[in-house]
CSV table of C-alpha atoms in Angstrom, one decimal:
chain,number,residue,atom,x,y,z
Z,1,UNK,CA,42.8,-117.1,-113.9
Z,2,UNK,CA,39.6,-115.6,-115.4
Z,3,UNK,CA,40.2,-117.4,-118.0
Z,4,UNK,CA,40.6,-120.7,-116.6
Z,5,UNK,CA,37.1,-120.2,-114.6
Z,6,UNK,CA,35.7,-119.3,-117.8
Z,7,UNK,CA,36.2,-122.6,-119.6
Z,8,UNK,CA,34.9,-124.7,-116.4
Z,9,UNK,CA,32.0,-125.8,-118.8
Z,10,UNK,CA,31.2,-129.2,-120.5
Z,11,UNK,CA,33.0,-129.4,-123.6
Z,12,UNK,CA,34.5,-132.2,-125.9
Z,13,UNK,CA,37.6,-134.0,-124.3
Z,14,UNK,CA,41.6,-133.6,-125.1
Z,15,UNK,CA,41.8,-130.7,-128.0
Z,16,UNK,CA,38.4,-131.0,-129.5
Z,17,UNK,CA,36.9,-128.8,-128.0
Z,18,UNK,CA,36.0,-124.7,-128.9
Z,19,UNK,CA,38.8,-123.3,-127.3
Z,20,UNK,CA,41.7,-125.7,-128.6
Z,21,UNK,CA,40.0,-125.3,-132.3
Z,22,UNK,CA,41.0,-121.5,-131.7
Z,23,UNK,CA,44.7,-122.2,-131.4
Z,24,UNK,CA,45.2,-121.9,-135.6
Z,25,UNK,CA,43.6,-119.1,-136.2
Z,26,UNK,CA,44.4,-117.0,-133.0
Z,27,UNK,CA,48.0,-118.1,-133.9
Z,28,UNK,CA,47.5,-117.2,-137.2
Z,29,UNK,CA,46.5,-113.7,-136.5
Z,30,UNK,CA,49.4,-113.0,-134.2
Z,31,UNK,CA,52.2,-114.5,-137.0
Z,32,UNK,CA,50.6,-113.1,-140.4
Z,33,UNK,CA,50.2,-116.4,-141.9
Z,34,UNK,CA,48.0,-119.4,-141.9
Z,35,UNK,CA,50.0,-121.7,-139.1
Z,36,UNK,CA,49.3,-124.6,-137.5
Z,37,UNK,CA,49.1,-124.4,-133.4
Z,38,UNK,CA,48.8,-127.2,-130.5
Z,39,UNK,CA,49.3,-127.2,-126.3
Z,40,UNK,CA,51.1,-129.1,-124.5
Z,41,UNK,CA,52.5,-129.0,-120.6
Z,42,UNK,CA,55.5,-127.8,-120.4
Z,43,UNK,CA,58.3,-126.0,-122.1
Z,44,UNK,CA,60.5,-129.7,-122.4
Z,45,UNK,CA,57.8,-131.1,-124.3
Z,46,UNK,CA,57.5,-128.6,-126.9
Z,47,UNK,CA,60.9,-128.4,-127.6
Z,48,UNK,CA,61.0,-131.9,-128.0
Z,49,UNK,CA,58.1,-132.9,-129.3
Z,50,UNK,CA,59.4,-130.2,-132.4
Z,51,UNK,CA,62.5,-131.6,-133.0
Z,52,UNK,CA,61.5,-134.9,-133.0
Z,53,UNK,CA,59.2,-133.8,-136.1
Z,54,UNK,CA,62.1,-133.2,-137.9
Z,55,UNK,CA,64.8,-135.0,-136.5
Z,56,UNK,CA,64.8,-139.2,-137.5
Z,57,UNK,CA,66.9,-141.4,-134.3
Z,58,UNK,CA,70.2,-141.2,-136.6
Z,59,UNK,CA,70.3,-138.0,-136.9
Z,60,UNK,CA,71.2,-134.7,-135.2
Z,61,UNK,CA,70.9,-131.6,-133.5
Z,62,UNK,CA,73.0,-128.5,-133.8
Z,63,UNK,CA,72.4,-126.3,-130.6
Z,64,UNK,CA,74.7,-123.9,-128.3
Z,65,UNK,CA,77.0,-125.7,-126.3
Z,66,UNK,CA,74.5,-124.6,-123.1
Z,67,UNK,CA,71.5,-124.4,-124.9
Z,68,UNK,CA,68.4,-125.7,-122.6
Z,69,UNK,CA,67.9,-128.7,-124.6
Z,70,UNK,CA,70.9,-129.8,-123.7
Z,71,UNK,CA,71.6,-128.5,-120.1
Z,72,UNK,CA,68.1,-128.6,-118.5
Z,73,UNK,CA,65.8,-131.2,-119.5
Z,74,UNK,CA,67.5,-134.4,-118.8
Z,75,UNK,CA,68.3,-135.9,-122.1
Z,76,UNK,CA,64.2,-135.5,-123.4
Z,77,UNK,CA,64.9,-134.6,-126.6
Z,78,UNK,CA,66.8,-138.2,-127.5
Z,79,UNK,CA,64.2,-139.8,-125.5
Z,80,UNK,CA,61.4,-138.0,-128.0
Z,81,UNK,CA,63.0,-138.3,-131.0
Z,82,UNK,CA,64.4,-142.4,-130.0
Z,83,UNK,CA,67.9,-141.2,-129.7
Z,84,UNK,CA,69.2,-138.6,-132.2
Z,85,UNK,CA,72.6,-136.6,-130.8
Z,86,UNK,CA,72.7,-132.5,-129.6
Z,87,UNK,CA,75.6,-131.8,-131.1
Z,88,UNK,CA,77.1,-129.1,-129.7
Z,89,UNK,CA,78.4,-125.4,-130.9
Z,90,UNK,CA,80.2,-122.7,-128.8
Z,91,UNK,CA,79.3,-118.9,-129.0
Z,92,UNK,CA,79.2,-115.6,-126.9
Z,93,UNK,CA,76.0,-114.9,-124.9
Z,94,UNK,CA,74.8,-118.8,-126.0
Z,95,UNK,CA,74.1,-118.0,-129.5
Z,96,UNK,CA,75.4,-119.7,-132.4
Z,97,UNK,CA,76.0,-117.7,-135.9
Z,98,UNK,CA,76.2,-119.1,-139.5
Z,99,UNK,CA,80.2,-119.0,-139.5
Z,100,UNK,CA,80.0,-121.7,-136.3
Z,101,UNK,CA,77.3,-124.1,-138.0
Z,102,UNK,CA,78.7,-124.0,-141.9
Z,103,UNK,CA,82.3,-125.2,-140.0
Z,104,UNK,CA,80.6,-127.5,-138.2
Z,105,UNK,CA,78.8,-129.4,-141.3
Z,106,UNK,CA,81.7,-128.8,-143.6
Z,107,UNK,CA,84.0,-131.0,-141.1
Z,108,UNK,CA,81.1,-134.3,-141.2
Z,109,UNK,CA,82.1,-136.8,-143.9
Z,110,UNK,CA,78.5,-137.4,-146.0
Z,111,UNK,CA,78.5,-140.7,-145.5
Z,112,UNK,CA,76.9,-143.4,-143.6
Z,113,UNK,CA,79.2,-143.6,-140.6
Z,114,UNK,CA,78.6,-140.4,-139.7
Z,115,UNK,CA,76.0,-138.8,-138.1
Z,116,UNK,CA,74.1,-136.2,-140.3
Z,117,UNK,CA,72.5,-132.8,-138.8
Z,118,UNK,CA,68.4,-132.7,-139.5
Z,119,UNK,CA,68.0,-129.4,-137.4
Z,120,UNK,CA,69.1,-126.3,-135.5
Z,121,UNK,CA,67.6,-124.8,-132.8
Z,122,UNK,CA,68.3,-121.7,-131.2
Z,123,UNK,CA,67.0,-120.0,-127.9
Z,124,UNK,CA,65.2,-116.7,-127.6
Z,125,UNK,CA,65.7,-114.9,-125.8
Z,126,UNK,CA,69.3,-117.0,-125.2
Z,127,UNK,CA,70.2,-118.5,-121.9
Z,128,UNK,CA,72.5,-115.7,-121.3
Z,129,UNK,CA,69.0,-113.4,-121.8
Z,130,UNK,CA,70.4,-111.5,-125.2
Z,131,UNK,CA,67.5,-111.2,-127.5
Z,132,UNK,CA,67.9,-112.3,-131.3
Z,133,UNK,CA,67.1,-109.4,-134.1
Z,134,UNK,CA,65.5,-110.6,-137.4
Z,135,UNK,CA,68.6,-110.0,-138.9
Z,136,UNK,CA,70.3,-112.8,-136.3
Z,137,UNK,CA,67.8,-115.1,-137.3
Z,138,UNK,CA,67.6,-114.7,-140.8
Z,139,UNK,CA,71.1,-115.2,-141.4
Z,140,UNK,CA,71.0,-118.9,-139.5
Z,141,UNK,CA,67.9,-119.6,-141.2
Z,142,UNK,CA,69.5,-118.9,-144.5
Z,143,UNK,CA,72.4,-121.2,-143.3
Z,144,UNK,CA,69.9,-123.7,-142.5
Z,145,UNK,CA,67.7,-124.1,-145.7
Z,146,UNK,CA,71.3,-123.9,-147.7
Z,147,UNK,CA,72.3,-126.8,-145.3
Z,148,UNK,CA,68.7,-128.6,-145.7
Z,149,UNK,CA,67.8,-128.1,-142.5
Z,150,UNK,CA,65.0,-127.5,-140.1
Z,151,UNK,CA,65.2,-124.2,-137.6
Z,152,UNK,CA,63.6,-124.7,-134.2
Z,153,UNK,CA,63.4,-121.5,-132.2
Z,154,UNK,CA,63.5,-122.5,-128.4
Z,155,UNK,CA,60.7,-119.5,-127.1
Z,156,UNK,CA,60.2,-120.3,-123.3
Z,157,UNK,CA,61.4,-115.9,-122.8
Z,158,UNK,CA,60.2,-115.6,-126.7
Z,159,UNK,CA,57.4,-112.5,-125.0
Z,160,UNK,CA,60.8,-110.8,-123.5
Z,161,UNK,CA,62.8,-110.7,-126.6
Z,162,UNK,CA,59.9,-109.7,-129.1
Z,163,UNK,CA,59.6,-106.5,-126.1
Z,164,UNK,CA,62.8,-105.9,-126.0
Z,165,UNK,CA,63.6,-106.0,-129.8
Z,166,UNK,CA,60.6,-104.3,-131.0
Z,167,UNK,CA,59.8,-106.0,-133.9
Z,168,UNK,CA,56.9,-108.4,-134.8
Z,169,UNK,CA,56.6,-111.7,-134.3
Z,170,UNK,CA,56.5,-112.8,-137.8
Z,171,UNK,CA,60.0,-111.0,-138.3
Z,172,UNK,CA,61.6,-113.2,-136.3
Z,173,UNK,CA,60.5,-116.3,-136.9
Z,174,UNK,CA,59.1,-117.2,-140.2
Z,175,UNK,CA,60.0,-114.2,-142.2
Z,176,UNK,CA,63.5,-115.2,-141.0
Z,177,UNK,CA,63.4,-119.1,-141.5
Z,178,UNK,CA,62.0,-120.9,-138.4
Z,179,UNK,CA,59.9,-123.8,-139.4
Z,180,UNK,CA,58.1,-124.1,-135.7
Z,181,UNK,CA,58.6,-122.4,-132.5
Z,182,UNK,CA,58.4,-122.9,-129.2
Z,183,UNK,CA,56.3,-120.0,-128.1
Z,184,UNK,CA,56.5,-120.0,-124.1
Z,185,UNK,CA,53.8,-119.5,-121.9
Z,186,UNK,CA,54.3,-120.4,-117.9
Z,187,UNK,CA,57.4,-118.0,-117.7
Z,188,UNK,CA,55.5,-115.2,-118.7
Z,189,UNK,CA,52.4,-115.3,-116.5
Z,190,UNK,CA,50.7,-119.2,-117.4
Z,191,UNK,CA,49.7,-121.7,-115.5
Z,192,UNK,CA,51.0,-124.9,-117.3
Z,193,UNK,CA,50.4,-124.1,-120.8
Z,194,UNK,CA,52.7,-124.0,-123.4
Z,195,UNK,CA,52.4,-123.7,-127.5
Z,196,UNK,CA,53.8,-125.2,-130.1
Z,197,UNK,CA,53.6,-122.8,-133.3
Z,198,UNK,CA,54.5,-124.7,-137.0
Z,199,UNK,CA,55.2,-122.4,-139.9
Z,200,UNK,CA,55.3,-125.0,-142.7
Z,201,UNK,CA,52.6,-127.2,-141.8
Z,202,UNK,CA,52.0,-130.1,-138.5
Z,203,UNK,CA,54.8,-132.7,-139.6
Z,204,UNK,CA,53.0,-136.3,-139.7
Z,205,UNK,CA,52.7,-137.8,-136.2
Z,206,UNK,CA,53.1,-134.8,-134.1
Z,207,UNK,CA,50.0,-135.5,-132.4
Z,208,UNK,CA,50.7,-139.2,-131.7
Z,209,UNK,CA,54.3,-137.9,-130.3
Z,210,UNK,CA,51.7,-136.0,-127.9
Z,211,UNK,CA,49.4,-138.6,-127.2
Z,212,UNK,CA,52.5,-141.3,-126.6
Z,213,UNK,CA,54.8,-139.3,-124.5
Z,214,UNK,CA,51.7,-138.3,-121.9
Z,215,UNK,CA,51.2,-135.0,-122.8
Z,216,UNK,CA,47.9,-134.9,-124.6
Z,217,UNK,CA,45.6,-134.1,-121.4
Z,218,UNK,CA,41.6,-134.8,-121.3
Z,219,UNK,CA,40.8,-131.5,-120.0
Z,220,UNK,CA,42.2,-129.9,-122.8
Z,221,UNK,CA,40.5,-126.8,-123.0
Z,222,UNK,CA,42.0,-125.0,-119.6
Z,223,UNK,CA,45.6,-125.0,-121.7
Z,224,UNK,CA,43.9,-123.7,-124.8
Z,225,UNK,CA,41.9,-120.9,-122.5
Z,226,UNK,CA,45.4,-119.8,-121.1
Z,227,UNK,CA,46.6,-119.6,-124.4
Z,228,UNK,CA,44.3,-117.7,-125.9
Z,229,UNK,CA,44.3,-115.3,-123.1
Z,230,UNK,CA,47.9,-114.3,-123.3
Z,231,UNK,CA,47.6,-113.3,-127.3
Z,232,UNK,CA,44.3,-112.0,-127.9
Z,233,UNK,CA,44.5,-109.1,-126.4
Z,234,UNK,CA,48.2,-108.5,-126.0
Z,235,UNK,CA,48.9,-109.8,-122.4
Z,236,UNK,CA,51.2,-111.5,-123.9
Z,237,UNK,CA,53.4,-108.4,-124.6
Z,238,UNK,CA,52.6,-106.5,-121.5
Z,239,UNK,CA,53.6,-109.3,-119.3
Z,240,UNK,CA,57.1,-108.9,-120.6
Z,241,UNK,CA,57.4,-105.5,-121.0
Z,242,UNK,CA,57.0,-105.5,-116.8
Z,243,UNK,CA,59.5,-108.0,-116.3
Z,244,UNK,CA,61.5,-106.5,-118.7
Z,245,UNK,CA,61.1,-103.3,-116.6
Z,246,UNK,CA,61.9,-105.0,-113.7
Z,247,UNK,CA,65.1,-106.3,-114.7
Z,248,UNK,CA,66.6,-103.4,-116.4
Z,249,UNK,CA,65.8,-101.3,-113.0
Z,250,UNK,CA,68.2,-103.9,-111.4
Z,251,UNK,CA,70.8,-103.8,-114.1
Z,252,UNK,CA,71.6,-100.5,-113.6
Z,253,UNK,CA,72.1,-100.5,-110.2
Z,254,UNK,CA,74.6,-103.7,-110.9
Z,255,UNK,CA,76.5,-101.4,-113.9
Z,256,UNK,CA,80.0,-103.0,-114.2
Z,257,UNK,CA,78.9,-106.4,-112.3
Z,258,UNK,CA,77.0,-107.2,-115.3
Z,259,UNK,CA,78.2,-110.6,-117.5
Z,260,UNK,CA,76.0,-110.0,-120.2
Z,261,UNK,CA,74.0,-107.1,-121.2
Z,262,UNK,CA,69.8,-107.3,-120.1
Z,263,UNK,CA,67.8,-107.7,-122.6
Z,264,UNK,CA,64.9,-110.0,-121.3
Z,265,UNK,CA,64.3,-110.6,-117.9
Z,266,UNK,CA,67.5,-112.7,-116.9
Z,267,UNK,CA,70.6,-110.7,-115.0
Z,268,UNK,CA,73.8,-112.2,-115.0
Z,269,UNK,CA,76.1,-110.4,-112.1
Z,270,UNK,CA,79.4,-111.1,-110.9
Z,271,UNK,CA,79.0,-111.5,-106.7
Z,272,UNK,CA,81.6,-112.7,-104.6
Z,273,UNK,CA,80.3,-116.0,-101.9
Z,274,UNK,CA,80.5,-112.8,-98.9
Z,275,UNK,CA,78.3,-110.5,-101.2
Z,276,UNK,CA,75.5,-113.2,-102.4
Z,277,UNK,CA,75.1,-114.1,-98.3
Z,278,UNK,CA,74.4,-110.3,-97.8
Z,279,UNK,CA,72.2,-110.5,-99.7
Z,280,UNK,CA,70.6,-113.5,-99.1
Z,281,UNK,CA,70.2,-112.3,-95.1
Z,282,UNK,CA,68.4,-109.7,-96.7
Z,283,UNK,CA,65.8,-112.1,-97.6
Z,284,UNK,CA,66.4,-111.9,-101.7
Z,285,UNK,CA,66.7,-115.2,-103.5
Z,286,UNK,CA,68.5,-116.4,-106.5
Z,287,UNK,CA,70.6,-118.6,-108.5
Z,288,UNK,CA,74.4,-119.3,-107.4
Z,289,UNK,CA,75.7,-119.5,-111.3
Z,290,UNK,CA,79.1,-120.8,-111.1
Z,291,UNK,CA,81.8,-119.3,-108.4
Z,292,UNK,CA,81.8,-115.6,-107.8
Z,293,UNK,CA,78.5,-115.4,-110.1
Z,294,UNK,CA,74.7,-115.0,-110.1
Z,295,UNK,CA,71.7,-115.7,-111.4
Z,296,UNK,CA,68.8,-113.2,-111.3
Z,297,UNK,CA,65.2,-113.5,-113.2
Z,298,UNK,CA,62.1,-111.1,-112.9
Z,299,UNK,CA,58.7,-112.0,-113.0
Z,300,UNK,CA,56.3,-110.6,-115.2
Z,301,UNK,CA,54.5,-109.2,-112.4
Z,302,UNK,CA,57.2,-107.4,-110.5
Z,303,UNK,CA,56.6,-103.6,-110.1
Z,304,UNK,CA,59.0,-101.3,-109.6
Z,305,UNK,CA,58.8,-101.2,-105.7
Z,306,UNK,CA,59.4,-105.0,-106.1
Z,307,UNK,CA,62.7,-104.4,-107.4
Z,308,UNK,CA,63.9,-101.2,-106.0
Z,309,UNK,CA,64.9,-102.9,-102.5
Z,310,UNK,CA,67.0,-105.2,-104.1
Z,311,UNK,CA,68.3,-102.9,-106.9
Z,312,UNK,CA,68.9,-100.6,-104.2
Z,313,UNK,CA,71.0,-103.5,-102.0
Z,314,UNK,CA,73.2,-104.4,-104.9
Z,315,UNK,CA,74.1,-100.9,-105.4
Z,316,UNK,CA,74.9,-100.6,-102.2
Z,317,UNK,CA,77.5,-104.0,-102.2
């Protein structure tokens, strides 16, 4: 927010102004490498506003069967990129491995009736909250440059995994094959800011895919300031080290209700109808995930006396 009052001064419109021109080389800094860095709105925009810079409108997609480019943002992705396919690849805790993707291209005829794969893109943290090790990464990116394909890294909990893994950001991304990220912002503390981070160089007509879907705003700067706020000095980091915190204090009071093992700031929990009204007349709110399972996510600036009451209430179930 400091931030935000801070860059309430006259400055160029849309991203040329001081701040915006910062995006490179702050982004830069914080990967290891010379990158290429640029705001937009939200989360569904930078995810599809990247794959459309390397996906053409015949083309496709690979992606977990629920990754959020499929499940949660309303077919954007073939409206961005004029109609290219998701298509779709099971694994545990929504991640896909090299096994999954080289059976998947090995079963398309190379032809021209058949839809042909341009990308991947994976989720990290995953939609099940399991965080990806360089390792993980590597070995898809491997499967993708053998395949001739981009890697996309979905980062909207990106902050949470990089806490939770303990590695740096350069590890897990280029250093392991991702070509441009998704590097998340609102979930971890922003406004209505989001980044999107290319490894390789801005793809031709990236900006233009901003400009013409809405998404290149006048005011400009108060995205950049966010931005720059959550990785100069770390925030970033510490913001998800507290939700992380947070949600680990309320996975082990769930222990064996547990679907998934926390490693971000999502909890999956197995809670009968009966047990999630408890606690909802308790006054604790969450996601219904399915029958007999919920949904649980911690902010980044939950304390532990936040989360102790309801820790404490699931224990007691």
């Amino acid at each position: 927010m400091e931030a935000l009052a801070a860059a309430n001064a006259v400055d160029t419109a849309y991203d040329g102004d001081a701040l915006s021109a910062r995006l490179d080389s702050a982004f830069s800094d914080l990967f290891g490498k010379p990158v290429e860095a640029m705001w937009v709105a939200t989360g569904t925009a930078a995810n599809s506003i990247a794959l459309a810079a390397h996906v053409r409108p015949w083309q496709a997609v690979l992606c977990h069967e629920e990754a959020h480019i499929e499940v949660d943002e309303c077919g954007a992705p073939a409206l961005f990129n004029g109609g290219a396919k998701l298509m779709l690849l099971p694994g545990a805790g929504a991640k896909i491995d090299a096994a999954t993707i080289d059976a998947r291209m090995g079963a398309i005829r190379k032809d021209v009736h058949q839809v042909q794969p341009a990308a991947i893109s994976i989720t990290n943290a995953s939609e099940y909250g399991l965080a990806w090790t360089p390792d993980e990464v590597a070995t898809v990116g491997e499967c993708a440059r053998r395949h001739g394909l981009a890697l996309h890294m979905d980062g909207a909990r990106f902050a949470n995994a990089v806490a939770h893994v303990g590695c740096t950001p350069a590890d897990v991304t280029w250093r392991a094959g991702v070509d441009v990220l998704s590097f998340g912002c609102v979930k971890n503390g922003g406004m209505n800011a989001e980044a999107l981070v290319f490894f390789n160089g801005m793809p031709a007509g990236v900006k233009e895919m901003r400009k013409r879907s809405g998404h290149l705003q006048s005011k400009g700067r108060y995205l950049a300031a966010q931005i720059l706020a959550m990785i100069e000095g770390g925030l970033w980091l510490d913001n998800a080290r507290s939700a992380n915190r947070a949600a680990a204090i309320i996975a082990q009071a769930a222990g064996e209700r547990l679907l998934h093992p926390v490693e971000a700031n999502e909890i999956f929990l197995r809670l009968t109808a009966e047990e999630a009204a408890t606690l909802r007349a308790a006054g604790f709110d969450f996601y219904d995930w399915g029958e007999g399972a919920a949904r649980l996510v911690t902010s980044w600036q939950h304390a532990v006396g936040d989360v102790q009451p309801l820790a404490d209430a699931i224990r007691a179930l």
